[in-house]
Amino acid sequence: MKKIIIGLIALAALAGGVLLLSGNNGEISKKTETKIGDKIYVAVEEVGEIAVIDAESRNVVKRIDLSAEIGGMKIGFMPHNVQVAPDNRSVWVTANAMDLNKGKTSLFKVSRVQADEGHGEETGMMPNDEVIVIDPLTDKVIKRIEIGTDLHLSHVALTSDSKYAIAAAQTKGVLYKINAKTYEVEKEINTEKGAEPHGLRISPDGKTAYIAMLKGKSIGVLDIEKMSLVYVPLKGAAVQAGVTPDGQYALASVYDTKSLAVYDIASQKLSYVDLPKEAKGPVQIYPSPDSKYVYVADQGYYFNQPNSDLVYKIDLGEMKVAETIKGGTAPHGVAVSQDGKFVYVTNLLSGDLSVIDARAGKEVAKIKIGKMPNGVSLFYGGGLVLPMAEKEKGFLTAEETAFD
């Protein structure tokens, strides 16, 4: 009799647990789990934060403040570029230090004045520019990698296996190879003097990085394993580099000649696609997943050029502009969804993100972001469902994630 009573109690408890975890449709309570959807990360440079956008609803769901307390003072970090790792386990940001202490005596400001006036060596009080790593499950900063002072860290990209990050310091002219597991800078290499490395992308096999040399007027070709560098001369100032997913072409936007440089990697043949006469100056570029097209953000604005509001779609087979798409003011950063359906473009001066329907060839939405949005990158959750405890824990180790 006792066994029967105990059995009934156990069944009642189990039923109660199911009722707590289930709704009318038998679904697990939202209080105990969370769905990780696709997200868009935007570097809002002037505000010093990363905006996180739900790709489905197109709403800003979080703003990640990159500021930090250093030496008792609040120091902001201006994010220039943001890049989601290919394995979707981390988000990397190049962030440059800025002083937020209005009306206060700032050691940061003093050290800059002393350095500018040549009063001996730097005091060591000046904060370092950083590469910041964010966990996309929690959208919290998990690592700040100090690189150096007054570097203007421009872009960062990760190898296809997500084991290494390559970051560029434009002012100093250095490329850094960072171990994405230990967060240590393993190697660095100087570019040619005055080359000013800016945008960069990595080949699909993860072996080569292509870097746009702004003043060097070239594409830097970096052997990532050997950390050796050669150059492909260009006819103008390169702002951003790209690589087609099929590995055939390395690309570069050439600002002053208003063109796209197309470098055939196997044959080492260099060609150009000239933009229309109304072009003001191309900045970031991004190829389509099928490697047939390249989207070019024609920003203008820099170097006393007028502002543009156009994005060009270039046909690599025909080597010509296939479409001209109107977006926001001073289009800057570009990312294309992995299914090729949407193109996301940050607009530097209108402070928003354009969502472009690739098939229709037109802007279908505009999302307000904030002052001076710069880089943009995409995270794919794949509808992953995690218990709340796992979400709060985040990506601790590769073995503990649900992406394996």
Coordinates of C-alpha atoms in Angstrom, one line a residue, residues 24-261:
N24 CA -1.4 25.4 -23.7
N25 CA 0.6 24.0 -26.6
G26 CA 2.9 21.9 -24.5
E27 CA 5.8 24.3 -25.1
I28 CA 8.5 24.9 -22.6
S29 CA 8.0 28.1 -20.5
K30 CA 9.8 31.1 -21.9
K31 CA 11.0 31.7 -18.3
T32 CA 13.2 28.7 -18.4
E33 CA 14.6 28.9 -21.9
T34 CA 15.6 31.5 -24.6
K35 CA 15.7 31.3 -28.3
I36 CA 18.9 32.7 -30.0
G37 CA 17.9 34.2 -33.3
D38 CA 20.0 35.9 -36.0
K39 CA 21.4 39.3 -34.9
I40 CA 23.1 42.3 -36.5
Y41 CA 26.0 44.0 -34.7
V42 CA 26.8 47.6 -35.5
A43 CA 29.7 49.6 -34.3
V44 CA 28.3 53.0 -33.3
E45 CA 31.6 54.9 -33.2
E46 CA 30.7 58.3 -31.9
V47 CA 28.6 56.9 -29.1
G48 CA 31.1 54.3 -28.0
E49 CA 28.8 51.3 -28.1
I50 CA 27.7 48.3 -30.1
A51 CA 24.1 48.2 -31.2
V52 CA 22.6 44.7 -31.3
I53 CA 19.6 44.3 -33.7
D54 CA 17.2 41.4 -33.9
A55 CA 17.4 40.4 -37.6
E56 CA 13.8 39.2 -37.7
S57 CA 12.0 42.1 -36.0
R58 CA 14.6 44.7 -37.0
N59 CA 14.6 46.2 -33.6
V60 CA 17.6 47.3 -31.5
V61 CA 17.4 44.9 -28.6
K62 CA 20.6 45.9 -26.7
R63 CA 23.3 48.5 -26.6
I64 CA 26.7 47.4 -25.3
D65 CA 28.6 50.2 -23.6
L66 CA 32.3 49.8 -24.3
S67 CA 33.5 52.3 -21.7
A68 CA 35.7 51.3 -18.7
E69 CA 37.0 52.7 -15.5
I70 CA 40.7 53.2 -15.9
G71 CA 42.8 54.9 -13.1
G72 CA 39.6 56.1 -11.5
M73 CA 38.4 57.9 -14.6
K74 CA 35.7 56.8 -17.1
I75 CA 37.3 56.1 -20.5
G76 CA 35.2 55.6 -23.6
F77 CA 36.1 53.3 -26.5
M78 CA 35.1 54.2 -30.0
P79 CA 34.3 51.0 -32.0
H80 CA 35.5 51.4 -35.5
N81 CA 34.9 47.8 -36.7
V82 CA 32.9 44.8 -35.5
Q83 CA 33.3 41.3 -36.7
V84 CA 31.4 38.1 -35.7
A85 CA 33.7 35.0 -35.7
P86 CA 32.9 32.4 -38.4
D87 CA 31.9 29.9 -35.7
N88 CA 29.4 32.4 -34.2
R89 CA 31.0 32.0 -30.7
S90 CA 32.4 35.5 -30.3
V91 CA 32.2 39.1 -31.6
W92 CA 35.4 41.1 -32.1
V93 CA 35.6 44.9 -32.0
T94 CA 38.4 47.3 -32.7
A95 CA 38.0 50.1 -30.1
N96 CA 40.0 53.3 -29.7
A97 CA 40.2 55.2 -26.4
M98 CA 38.5 58.5 -25.9
D99 CA 38.1 60.8 -22.8
L100 CA 34.6 61.0 -21.3
N101 CA 35.5 63.1 -18.3
K102 CA 34.0 66.5 -19.0
G103 CA 34.8 69.1 -16.4
K104 CA 37.2 66.8 -14.6
T105 CA 41.0 66.7 -14.4
S106 CA 41.8 63.8 -16.7
L107 CA 45.1 62.0 -16.6
F108 CA 44.2 60.8 -20.0
K109 CA 44.0 64.3 -21.3
V110 CA 47.1 65.5 -19.5
S111 CA 49.2 62.7 -20.9
R112 CA 48.1 63.5 -24.4
V113 CA 49.0 67.1 -24.0
Q114 CA 52.4 66.2 -22.6
A115 CA 53.1 63.8 -25.4
D116 CA 51.9 66.4 -28.0
E117 CA 54.1 69.1 -26.6
G118 CA 57.2 66.8 -26.4
H119 CA 57.5 67.0 -22.7
G120 CA 59.6 63.9 -22.3
E121 CA 58.2 60.3 -22.5
E122 CA 54.6 59.4 -22.1
T123 CA 53.5 59.1 -18.5
G124 CA 51.9 55.6 -19.0
M125 CA 48.5 57.0 -17.9
M126 CA 47.2 57.1 -21.5
P127 CA 44.7 54.2 -22.0
N128 CA 45.5 51.7 -24.6
D129 CA 43.4 51.1 -27.7
E130 CA 41.8 47.7 -27.4
V131 CA 40.4 44.8 -29.3
I132 CA 37.3 43.9 -27.3
V133 CA 35.6 40.5 -27.4
I134 CA 31.9 40.0 -26.8
D135 CA 29.9 36.8 -26.0
P136 CA 27.0 36.7 -28.5
L137 CA 24.8 34.6 -26.1
T138 CA 25.0 37.2 -23.3
D139 CA 26.0 40.2 -25.3
K140 CA 28.5 41.1 -22.6
V141 CA 32.2 42.0 -22.9
I142 CA 34.2 39.0 -21.9
K143 CA 37.8 40.2 -22.8
R144 CA 39.6 43.5 -23.4
I145 CA 42.9 43.0 -25.2
E146 CA 45.1 46.0 -24.7
I147 CA 47.1 46.7 -27.9
G148 CA 48.8 50.1 -27.5
T149 CA 48.3 53.9 -27.5
D150 CA 47.2 56.2 -30.4
L151 CA 47.1 53.3 -32.8
H152 CA 43.7 53.9 -34.5
L153 CA 42.9 50.3 -34.6
S154 CA 40.9 50.0 -37.8
H155 CA 39.6 46.6 -38.8
V156 CA 39.7 43.0 -37.4
A157 CA 38.9 39.7 -39.1
L158 CA 39.1 36.1 -38.1
T159 CA 40.4 33.0 -39.9
S160 CA 37.8 30.5 -41.2
D161 CA 38.4 28.2 -38.2
S162 CA 38.0 31.1 -35.8
K163 CA 41.4 30.3 -34.2
Y164 CA 43.1 33.6 -35.0
A165 CA 42.1 37.2 -35.4
I166 CA 44.1 39.7 -37.5
A167 CA 43.8 43.3 -36.5
A168 CA 45.3 46.4 -38.1
A169 CA 46.6 49.6 -36.5
Q170 CA 46.3 52.3 -39.1
T171 CA 48.4 55.0 -37.5
K172 CA 51.2 52.8 -36.3
G173 CA 51.2 50.6 -39.4
V174 CA 51.2 47.3 -37.7
L175 CA 49.3 44.0 -38.2
Y176 CA 48.6 41.9 -35.2
K177 CA 48.0 38.1 -35.0
I178 CA 45.9 37.3 -32.0
N179 CA 45.2 33.8 -30.6
A180 CA 41.4 33.7 -30.3
K181 CA 41.5 31.2 -27.5
T182 CA 44.2 32.7 -25.3
Y183 CA 43.6 36.3 -26.4
E184 CA 47.4 36.7 -26.7
V185 CA 49.1 38.7 -29.4
E186 CA 51.3 36.0 -30.8
K187 CA 53.0 37.9 -33.6
E188 CA 53.0 41.3 -35.3
I189 CA 54.5 42.8 -38.5
N190 CA 55.1 46.3 -39.6
T191 CA 53.7 47.4 -42.9
E192 CA 55.6 49.7 -45.3
K193 CA 56.3 53.1 -43.7
G194 CA 53.2 55.3 -44.1
A195 CA 51.1 52.6 -45.7
E196 CA 48.2 53.0 -43.2
P197 CA 46.5 49.6 -43.2
H198 CA 42.8 50.0 -42.9
G199 CA 40.1 47.5 -44.0
L200 CA 41.0 43.7 -44.2
R201 CA 39.4 40.4 -45.0
I202 CA 40.7 36.8 -44.8
S203 CA 40.6 34.2 -47.6
P204 CA 38.1 31.3 -47.3
D205 CA 40.9 28.8 -46.5
G206 CA 42.1 31.0 -43.6
K207 CA 45.6 31.2 -44.9
T208 CA 45.8 34.7 -46.3
A209 CA 44.7 38.2 -45.2
Y210 CA 44.1 40.9 -47.7
I211 CA 44.6 44.4 -46.3
A212 CA 43.6 47.8 -47.9
M213 CA 46.6 50.1 -47.6
L214 CA 45.1 53.6 -47.5
K215 CA 48.2 55.7 -48.2
G216 CA 50.3 52.9 -49.4
K217 CA 47.9 52.6 -52.4
S218 CA 48.1 48.8 -52.5
I219 CA 46.5 45.6 -51.3
G220 CA 48.7 44.0 -48.7
V221 CA 48.8 40.2 -49.0
L222 CA 49.6 38.6 -45.6
D223 CA 50.7 35.0 -45.1
I224 CA 49.0 34.4 -41.7
E225 CA 51.2 31.4 -40.7
K226 CA 54.5 33.0 -41.6
M227 CA 53.4 36.6 -40.9
S228 CA 55.1 37.8 -44.1
L229 CA 53.7 40.5 -46.3
V230 CA 53.8 41.4 -50.0
Y231 CA 52.0 44.1 -51.9
V232 CA 49.8 44.5 -55.0
P233 CA 50.1 48.2 -56.2
L234 CA 46.9 50.0 -56.9
K235 CA 46.1 53.3 -58.8
G236 CA 44.7 55.0 -55.7
A237 CA 43.9 54.9 -52.0
A238 CA 42.4 51.6 -50.8
V239 CA 39.9 51.8 -48.0
Q240 CA 38.5 48.2 -47.6
A241 CA 39.5 44.8 -48.9
G242 CA 37.4 41.8 -49.7
V243 CA 37.6 38.2 -50.9
T244 CA 35.0 36.3 -52.9
P245 CA 33.7 33.2 -51.1
D246 CA 35.0 31.0 -53.9
G247 CA 38.5 32.3 -53.3
Q248 CA 39.0 33.6 -56.9
Y249 CA 39.2 37.3 -56.3
A250 CA 40.7 39.7 -53.8
L251 CA 39.0 43.1 -53.9
A252 CA 39.6 46.6 -52.8
S253 CA 37.6 49.8 -52.9
V254 CA 39.7 52.6 -54.3
Y255 CA 38.4 55.9 -52.9
D256 CA 40.0 58.7 -54.9
T257 CA 39.7 57.0 -58.3
K258 CA 36.1 55.9 -57.5
S259 CA 36.6 52.3 -58.5
L260 CA 36.7 48.7 -57.4
A261 CA 40.0 46.8 -57.8

